[in-house]
Coordinates of C-alpha atoms in Angstrom, one line a residue:
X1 CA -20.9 221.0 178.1
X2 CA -22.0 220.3 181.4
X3 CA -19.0 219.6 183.7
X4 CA -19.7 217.8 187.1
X5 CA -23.8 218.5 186.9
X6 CA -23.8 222.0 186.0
X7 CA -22.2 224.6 183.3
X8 CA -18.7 226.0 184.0
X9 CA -18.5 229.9 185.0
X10 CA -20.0 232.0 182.4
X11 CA -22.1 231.5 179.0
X12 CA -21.7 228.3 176.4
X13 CA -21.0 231.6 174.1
X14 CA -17.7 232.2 176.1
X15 CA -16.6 228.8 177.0
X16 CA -16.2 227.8 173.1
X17 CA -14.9 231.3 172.1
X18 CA -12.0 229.5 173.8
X19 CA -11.7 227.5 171.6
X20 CA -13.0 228.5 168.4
X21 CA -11.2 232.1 168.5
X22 CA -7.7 230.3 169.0
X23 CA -5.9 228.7 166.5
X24 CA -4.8 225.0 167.0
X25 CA -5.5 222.7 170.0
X26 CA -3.6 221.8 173.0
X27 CA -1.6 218.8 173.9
X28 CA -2.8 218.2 177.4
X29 CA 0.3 216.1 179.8
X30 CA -1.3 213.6 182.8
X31 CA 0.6 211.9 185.3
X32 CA -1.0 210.1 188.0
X33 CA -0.1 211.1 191.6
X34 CA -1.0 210.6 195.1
X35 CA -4.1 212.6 195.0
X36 CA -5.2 212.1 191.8
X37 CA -3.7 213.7 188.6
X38 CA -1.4 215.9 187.8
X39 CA -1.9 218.1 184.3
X40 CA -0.3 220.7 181.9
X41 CA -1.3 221.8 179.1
X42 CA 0.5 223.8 175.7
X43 CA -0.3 224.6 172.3
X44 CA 0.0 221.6 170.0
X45 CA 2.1 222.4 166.8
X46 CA 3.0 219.3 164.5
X47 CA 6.5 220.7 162.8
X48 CA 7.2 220.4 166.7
X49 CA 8.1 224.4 167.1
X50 CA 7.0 226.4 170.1
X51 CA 3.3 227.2 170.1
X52 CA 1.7 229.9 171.3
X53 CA 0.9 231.2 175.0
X54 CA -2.4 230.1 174.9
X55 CA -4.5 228.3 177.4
X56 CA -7.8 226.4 176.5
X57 CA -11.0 225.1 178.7
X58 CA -10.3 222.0 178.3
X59 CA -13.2 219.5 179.3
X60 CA -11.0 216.3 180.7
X61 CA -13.5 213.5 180.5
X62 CA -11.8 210.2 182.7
X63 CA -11.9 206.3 183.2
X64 CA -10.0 204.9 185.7
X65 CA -9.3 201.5 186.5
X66 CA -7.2 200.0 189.4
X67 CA -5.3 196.7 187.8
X68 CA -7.9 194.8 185.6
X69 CA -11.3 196.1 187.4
X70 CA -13.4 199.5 186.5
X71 CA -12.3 202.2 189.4
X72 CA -14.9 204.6 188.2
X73 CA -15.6 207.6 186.1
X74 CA -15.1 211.1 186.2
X75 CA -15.0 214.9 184.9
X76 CA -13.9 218.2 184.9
X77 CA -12.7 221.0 183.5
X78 CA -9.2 222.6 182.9
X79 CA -8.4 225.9 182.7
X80 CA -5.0 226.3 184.3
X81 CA -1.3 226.1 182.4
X82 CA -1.0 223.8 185.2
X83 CA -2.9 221.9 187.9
X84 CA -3.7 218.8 190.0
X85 CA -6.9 217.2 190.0
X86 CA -7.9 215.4 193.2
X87 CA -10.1 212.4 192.8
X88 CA -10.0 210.8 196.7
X89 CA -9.8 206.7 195.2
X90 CA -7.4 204.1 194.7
X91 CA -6.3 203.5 191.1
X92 CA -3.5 202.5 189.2
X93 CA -4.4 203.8 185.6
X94 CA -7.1 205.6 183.6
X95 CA -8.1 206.5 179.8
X96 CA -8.3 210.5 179.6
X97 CA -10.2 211.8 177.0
X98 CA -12.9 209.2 177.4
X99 CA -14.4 208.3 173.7
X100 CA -12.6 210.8 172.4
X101 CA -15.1 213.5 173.1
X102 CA -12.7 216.6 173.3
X103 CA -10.8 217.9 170.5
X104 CA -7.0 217.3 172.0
X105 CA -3.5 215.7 172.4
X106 CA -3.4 213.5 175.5
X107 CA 0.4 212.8 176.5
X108 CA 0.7 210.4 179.7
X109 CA 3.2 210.4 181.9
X110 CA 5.5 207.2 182.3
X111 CA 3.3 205.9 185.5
X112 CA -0.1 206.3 183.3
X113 CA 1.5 204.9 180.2
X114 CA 2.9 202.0 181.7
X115 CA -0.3 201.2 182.7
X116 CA -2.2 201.8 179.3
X117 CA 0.2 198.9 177.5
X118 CA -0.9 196.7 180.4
X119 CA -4.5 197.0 179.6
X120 CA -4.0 196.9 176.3
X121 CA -2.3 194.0 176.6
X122 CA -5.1 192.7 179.2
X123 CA -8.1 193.5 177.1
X124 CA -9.4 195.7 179.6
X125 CA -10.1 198.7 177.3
X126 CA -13.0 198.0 176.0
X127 CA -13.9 200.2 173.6
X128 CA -11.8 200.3 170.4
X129 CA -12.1 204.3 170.3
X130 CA -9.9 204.1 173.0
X131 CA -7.5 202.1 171.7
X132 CA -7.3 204.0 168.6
X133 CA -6.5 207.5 170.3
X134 CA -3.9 205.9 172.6
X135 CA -2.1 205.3 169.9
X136 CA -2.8 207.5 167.7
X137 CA -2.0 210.4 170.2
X138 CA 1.6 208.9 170.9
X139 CA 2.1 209.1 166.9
X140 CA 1.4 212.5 166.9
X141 CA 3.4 213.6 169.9
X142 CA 6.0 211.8 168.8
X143 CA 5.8 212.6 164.5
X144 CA 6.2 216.1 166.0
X145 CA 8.9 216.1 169.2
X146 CA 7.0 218.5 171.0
X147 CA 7.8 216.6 174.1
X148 CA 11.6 216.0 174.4
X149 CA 11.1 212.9 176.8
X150 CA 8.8 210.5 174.3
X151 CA 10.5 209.2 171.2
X152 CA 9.4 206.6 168.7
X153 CA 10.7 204.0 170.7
X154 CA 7.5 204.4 172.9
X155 CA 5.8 204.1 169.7
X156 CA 7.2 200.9 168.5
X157 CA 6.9 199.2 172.4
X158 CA 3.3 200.4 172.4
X159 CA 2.3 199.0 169.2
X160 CA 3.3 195.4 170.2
X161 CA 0.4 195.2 173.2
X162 CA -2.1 195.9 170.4
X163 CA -0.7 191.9 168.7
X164 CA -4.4 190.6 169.4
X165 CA -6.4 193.4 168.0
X166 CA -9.3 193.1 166.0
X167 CA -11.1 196.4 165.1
X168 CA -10.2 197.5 162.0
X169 CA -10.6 201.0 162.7
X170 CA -7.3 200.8 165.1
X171 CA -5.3 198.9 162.9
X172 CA -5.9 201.3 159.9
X173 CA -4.6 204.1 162.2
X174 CA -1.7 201.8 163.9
X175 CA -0.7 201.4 160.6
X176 CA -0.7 204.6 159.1
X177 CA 1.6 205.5 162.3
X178 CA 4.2 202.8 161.1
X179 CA 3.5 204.0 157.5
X180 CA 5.2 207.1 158.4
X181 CA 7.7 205.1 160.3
X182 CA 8.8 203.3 157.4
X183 CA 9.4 206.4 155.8
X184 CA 12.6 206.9 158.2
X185 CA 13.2 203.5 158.3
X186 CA 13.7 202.7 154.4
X187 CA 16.0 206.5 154.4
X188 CA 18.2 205.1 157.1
X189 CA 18.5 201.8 155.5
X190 CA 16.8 200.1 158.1
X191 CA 14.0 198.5 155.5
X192 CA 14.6 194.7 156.1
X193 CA 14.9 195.1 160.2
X194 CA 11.4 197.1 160.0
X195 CA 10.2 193.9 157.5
X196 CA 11.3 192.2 160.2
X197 CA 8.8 194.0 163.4
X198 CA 6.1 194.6 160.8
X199 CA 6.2 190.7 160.5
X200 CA 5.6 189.6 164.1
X201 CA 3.3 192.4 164.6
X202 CA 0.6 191.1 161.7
X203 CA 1.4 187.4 161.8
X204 CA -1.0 186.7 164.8
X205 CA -3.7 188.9 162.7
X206 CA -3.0 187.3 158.8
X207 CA -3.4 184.1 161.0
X208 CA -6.5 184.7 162.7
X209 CA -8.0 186.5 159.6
X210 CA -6.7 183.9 157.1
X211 CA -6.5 184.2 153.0
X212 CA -10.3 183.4 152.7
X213 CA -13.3 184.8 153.8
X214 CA -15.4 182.9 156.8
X215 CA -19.3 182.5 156.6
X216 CA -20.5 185.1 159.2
X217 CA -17.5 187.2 159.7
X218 CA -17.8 190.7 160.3
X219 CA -17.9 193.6 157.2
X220 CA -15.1 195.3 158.7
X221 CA -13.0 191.8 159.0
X222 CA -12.9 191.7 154.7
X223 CA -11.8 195.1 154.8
X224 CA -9.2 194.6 157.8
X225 CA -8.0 191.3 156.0
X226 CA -7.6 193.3 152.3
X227 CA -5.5 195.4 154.2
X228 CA -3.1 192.9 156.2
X229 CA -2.7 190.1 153.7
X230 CA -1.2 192.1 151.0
X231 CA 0.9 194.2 153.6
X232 CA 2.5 191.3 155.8
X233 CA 3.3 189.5 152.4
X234 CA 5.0 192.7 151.0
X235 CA 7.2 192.4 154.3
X236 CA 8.2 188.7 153.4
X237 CA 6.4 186.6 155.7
X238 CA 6.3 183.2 154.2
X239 CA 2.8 181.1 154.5
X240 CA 1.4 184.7 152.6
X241 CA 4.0 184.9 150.1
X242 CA 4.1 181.7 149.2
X243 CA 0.4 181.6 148.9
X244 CA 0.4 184.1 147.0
X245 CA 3.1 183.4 144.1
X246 CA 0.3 179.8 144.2
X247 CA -2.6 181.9 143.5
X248 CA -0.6 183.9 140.8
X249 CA 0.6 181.4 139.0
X250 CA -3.3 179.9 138.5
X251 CA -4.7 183.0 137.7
X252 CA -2.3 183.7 135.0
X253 CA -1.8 180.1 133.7
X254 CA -5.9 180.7 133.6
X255 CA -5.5 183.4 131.3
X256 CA -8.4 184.8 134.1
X257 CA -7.6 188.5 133.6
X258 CA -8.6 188.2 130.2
X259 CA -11.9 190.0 129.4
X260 CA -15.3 187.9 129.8
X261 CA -13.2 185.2 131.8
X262 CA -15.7 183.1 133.2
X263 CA -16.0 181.3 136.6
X264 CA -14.4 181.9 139.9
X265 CA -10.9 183.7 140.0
X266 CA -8.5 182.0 142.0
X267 CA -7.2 185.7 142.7
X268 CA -9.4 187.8 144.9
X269 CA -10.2 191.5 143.5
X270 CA -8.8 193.1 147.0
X271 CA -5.8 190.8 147.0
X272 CA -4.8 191.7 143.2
X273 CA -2.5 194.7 143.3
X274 CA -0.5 193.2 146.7
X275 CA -0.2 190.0 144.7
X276 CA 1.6 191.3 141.8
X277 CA 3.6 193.6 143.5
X278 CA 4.4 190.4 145.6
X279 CA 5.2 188.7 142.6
X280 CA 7.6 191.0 141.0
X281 CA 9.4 191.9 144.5
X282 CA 10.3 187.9 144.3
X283 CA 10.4 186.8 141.0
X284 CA 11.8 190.1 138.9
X285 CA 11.6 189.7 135.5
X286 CA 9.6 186.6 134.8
X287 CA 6.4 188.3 136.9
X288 CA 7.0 191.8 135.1
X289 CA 6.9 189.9 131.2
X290 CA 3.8 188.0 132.8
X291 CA 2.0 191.2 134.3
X292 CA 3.1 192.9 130.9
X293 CA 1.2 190.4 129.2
X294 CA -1.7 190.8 131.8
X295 CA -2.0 194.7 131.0
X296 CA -1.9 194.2 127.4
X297 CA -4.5 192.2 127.0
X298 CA -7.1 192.7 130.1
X299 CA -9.7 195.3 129.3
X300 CA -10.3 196.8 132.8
X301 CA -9.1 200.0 133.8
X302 CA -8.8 199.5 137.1
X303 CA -6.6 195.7 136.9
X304 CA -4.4 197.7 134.1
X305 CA -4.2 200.3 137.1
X306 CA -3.1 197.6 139.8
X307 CA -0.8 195.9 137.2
X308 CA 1.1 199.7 136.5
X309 CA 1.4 200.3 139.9
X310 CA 2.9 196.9 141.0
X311 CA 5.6 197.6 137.9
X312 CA 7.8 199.5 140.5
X313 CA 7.9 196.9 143.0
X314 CA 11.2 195.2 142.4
X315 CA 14.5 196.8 144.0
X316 CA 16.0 195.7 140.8
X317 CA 17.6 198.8 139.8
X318 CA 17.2 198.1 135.7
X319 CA 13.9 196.9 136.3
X320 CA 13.0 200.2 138.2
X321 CA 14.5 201.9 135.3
X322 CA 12.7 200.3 133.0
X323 CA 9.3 200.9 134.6
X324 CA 10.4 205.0 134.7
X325 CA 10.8 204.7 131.3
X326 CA 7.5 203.2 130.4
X327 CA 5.8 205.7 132.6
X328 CA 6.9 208.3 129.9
X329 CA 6.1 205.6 126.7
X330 CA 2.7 206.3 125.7
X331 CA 2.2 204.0 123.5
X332 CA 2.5 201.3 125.9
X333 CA 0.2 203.4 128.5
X334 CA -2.3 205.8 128.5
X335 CA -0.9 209.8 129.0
X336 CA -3.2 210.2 132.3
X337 CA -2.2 206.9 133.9
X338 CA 1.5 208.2 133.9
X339 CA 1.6 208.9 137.8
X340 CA 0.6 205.0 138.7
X341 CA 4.1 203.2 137.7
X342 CA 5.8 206.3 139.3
X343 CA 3.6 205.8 142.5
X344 CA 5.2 202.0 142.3
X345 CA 8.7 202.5 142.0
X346 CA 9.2 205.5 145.2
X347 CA 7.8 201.8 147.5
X348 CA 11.7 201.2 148.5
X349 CA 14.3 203.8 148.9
X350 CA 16.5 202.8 145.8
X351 CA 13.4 203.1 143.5
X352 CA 12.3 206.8 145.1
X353 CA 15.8 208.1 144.2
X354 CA 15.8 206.8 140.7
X355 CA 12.4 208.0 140.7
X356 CA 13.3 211.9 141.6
X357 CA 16.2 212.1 139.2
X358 CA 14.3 210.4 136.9
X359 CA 11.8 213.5 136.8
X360 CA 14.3 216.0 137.2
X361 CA 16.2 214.7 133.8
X362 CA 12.6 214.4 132.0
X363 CA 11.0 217.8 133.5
X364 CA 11.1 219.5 130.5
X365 CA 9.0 216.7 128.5
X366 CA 6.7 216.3 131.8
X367 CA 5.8 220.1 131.3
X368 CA 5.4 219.9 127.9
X369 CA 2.9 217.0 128.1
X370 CA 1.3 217.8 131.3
X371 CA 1.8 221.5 132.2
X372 CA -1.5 223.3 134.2
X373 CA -2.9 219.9 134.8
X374 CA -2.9 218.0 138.1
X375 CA -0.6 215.5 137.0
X376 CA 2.3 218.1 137.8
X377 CA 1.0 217.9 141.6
X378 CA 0.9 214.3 141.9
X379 CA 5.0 214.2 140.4
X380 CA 5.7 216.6 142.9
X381 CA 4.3 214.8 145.8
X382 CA 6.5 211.8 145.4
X383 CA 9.6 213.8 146.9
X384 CA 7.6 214.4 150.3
X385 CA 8.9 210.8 151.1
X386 CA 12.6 211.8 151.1
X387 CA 13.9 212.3 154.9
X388 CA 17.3 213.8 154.9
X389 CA 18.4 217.6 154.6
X390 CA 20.5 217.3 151.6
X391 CA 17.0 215.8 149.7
X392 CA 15.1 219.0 151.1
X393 CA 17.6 221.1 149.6
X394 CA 18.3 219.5 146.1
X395 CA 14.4 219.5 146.1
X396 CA 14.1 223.4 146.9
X397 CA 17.0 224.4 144.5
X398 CA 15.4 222.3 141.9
X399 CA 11.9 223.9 141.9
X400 CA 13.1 227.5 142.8
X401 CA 15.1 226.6 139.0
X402 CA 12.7 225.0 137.3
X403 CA 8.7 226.0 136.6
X404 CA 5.9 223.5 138.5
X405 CA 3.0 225.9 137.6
X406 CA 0.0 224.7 139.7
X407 CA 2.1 223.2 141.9
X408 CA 3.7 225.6 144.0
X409 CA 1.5 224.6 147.0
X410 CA 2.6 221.2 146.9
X411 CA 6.3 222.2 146.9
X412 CA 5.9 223.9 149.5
X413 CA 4.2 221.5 151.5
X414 CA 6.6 218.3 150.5
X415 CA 10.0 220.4 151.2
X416 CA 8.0 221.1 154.9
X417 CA 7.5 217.2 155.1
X418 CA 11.4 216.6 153.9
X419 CA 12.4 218.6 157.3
X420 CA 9.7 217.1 159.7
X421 CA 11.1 213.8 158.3
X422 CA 14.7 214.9 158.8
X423 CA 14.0 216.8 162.2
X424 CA 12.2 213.7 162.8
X425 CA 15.0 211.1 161.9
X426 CA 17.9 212.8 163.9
X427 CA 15.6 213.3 167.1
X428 CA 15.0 209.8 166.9
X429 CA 17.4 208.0 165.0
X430 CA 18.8 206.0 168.3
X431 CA 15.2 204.9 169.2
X432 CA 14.4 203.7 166.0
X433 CA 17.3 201.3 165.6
X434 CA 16.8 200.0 169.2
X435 CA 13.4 199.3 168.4
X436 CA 14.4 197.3 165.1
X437 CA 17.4 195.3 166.5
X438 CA 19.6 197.9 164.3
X439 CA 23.3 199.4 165.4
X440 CA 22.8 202.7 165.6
X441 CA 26.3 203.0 164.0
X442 CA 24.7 201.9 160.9
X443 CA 22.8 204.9 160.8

């Protein structure tokens, strides 16, 4: 807690009574200045409505950097709604919040953020922490509105200086951000155009990682490329789909899913489940007879699980329908696994909708089967990815009708995601379709 060599003005005691008698955290605003920095600070409230009066100690820890050199370090402590902070060098930029440390929302100003995508872009953050909250703080500011002067088209710009990252810790939170974004996008319509970004974004990193592993690669480069390969090919880019309707075809024509199969698969365990739902999105119905076959007669409970869940892939709608109604057959699969083809089919906008009336025609039989078990939560959940006001409302007029016991928590907390969605969707609705190439008429 020490703060420029010697403890701030009173006890520890008091210092964190600031923070841990206050509910929430702030989201602390930086610009950069002639002296130094300029700062604000407000209560941070994700639905993005007004927070409280409340002002923390917040302990600002700084690296600044003037173009592509170091400028130094720094630190000290804020206290004020508002002030400046005088540092006496030349610099152009700086990373506040250093590693993190603090337990806050940094929004930079347009002279500091400029500069962050620069040294991004640059390589001269160095450490990957960094790079993760710089992102991941814009996502949050911006998921929320609580500052009417960043939208998601900051977002989107941002995300394209991060094109030669490696860490896979940032790229599991970049893309987490643009899951949420996707949300949106597939609502609006917008689902090929954000195909499209999410395309030249991974393409340099599917390259770099390839489709097989390399002898000495780093732990965290299998787990980055289980995550990439699969996702870029669902998002159409050719050398990974192609590759993978190749490795399909042999591991089927193989018969190698079959139980006690013997030598090496020619279909990677982490690749699996994007593969067949690859599969299906391209070929329809001749993958869904061939991945039917697969989960008849594999033993494993967790391929039969990939194989129900990649069901839902196709945008076909009778093929979505078909895979509903199997989710309810159990004599084709077992009563507990009945969320996994439902989890499959909400993937594109078409199959969420069939999906929700889908479950509001068969609500009666899902209570009778499944009524004070969990699997009434996990149906509920699905219509947290709906993003329009109508949805929250035929979702709240639905339940408020019909009994969810056990799940009236979950409810509650998806028809709250349907308006942060929708809130979310108007607010940014023009930024969005810039971003993606997309009229905003079309919206």
């Amino acid at each position: 807690l020490e703060i420029g060599g010697k403890l701030p003005e009173g006890s520890v005691k008091s210092l964190m009574a600031n923070w841990t008698g206050k509910m929430g955290y702030p989201v602390l605003s930086v610009e950069k200045t002639e002296a130094g920095l300029m700062t604000s600070q407000q209560h941070f409230v994700s639905s993005g409505a007004k927070g409280a009066d409340t002002l923390w100690h917040i302990p600002l820890v700084y690296e600044l950097f003037e173009g592509k050199a170091p400028a130094g370090t720094g630190k000290c402590l804020i206290t004020k709604a508002s002030e400046e902070v005088k540092l006496g060098k030349a610099f152009t930029g700086g990373i506040m919040n250093k590693g993190s440390q603090a337990y806050f929302i940094v929004k930079y100003g347009p002279k500091l953020f400029k500069e962050l995508v620069s040294a991004i872009e640059a390589g001269v953050m160095a450490d990957p922490v960094d790079r993760l909250a710089v992102q991941h703080n814009l996502m949050a500011i911006v998921k929320s509105g609580v500052a009417e002067d960043v939208n998601s088209k900051a977002y989107f710009d941002l995300i394209k200086a991060y094109k030669t990252e490696t860490e896979f810790i940032v790229w599991e939170s970049i893309l987490s951000g643009l899951g949420s974004l996707s949300t949106l996008a597939k609502a609006a319509g917008m689902q090929k155009a954000f195909s499209k970004y999410m395309v030249e974004l991974l393409a340099p990193v599917a390259d770099r990682l390839g489709w097989e592993p390399v002898a000495g690669e780093k732990p965290t480069d299998k787990m980055l490329r289980a995550n990439v390969i699969p996702l870029i090919g669902a998002h159409g880019y050719q050398p990974i789909v192609k590759k993978a309707l190749e490795t399909f075809d042999a591991f089927y024509e193989g018969k190698q899913f079959v139980e006690g199969f013997k030598g090496k698969s020619a279909l990677p365990a982490d690749f699996r489940g994007g593969v067949y739902r690859i599969a299906v999105k391209e070929r329809g119905e001749a993958a869904y007879e061939r991945l039917l076959e697969m989960y008849k007669s594999c033993g494993l409970q967790e391929e039969k699980v990939r194989i129900l869940r990649a069901f839902g892939a196709s945008e076909d709608s009778k093929l979505i329908q078909r895979t509903l109604e199997m989710s309810m057959d159990f004599n084709v699969i077992r009563k507990q696994d009945m969320m996994y083809p439902i989890f499959g089919t909400v993937s594109t906008d078409k199959g969420l909708r069939a999906t929700w009336a889908f479950l509001k025609k068969n609500w009666g039989a899902i209570l009778k089967e499944f009524k004070g078990t969990h699997m009434v939560v996990r149906l509920v959940s699905v219509t947290g990815r709906f993003a329009f006001d109508e949805d929250q409302k035929d979702v709240e007029q639905f339940f408020a009708a019909n009994e969810h016991p056990g799940a009236e928590r979950k409810v509650k907390q998806c028809l709250e995601s349907i308006g942060m969605n929708a809130a979310w969707l108007k607010r940014d609705k023009e930024g969005i379709a810039e971003s993606l190439g997309v009229a905003a008429s079309r919206l």
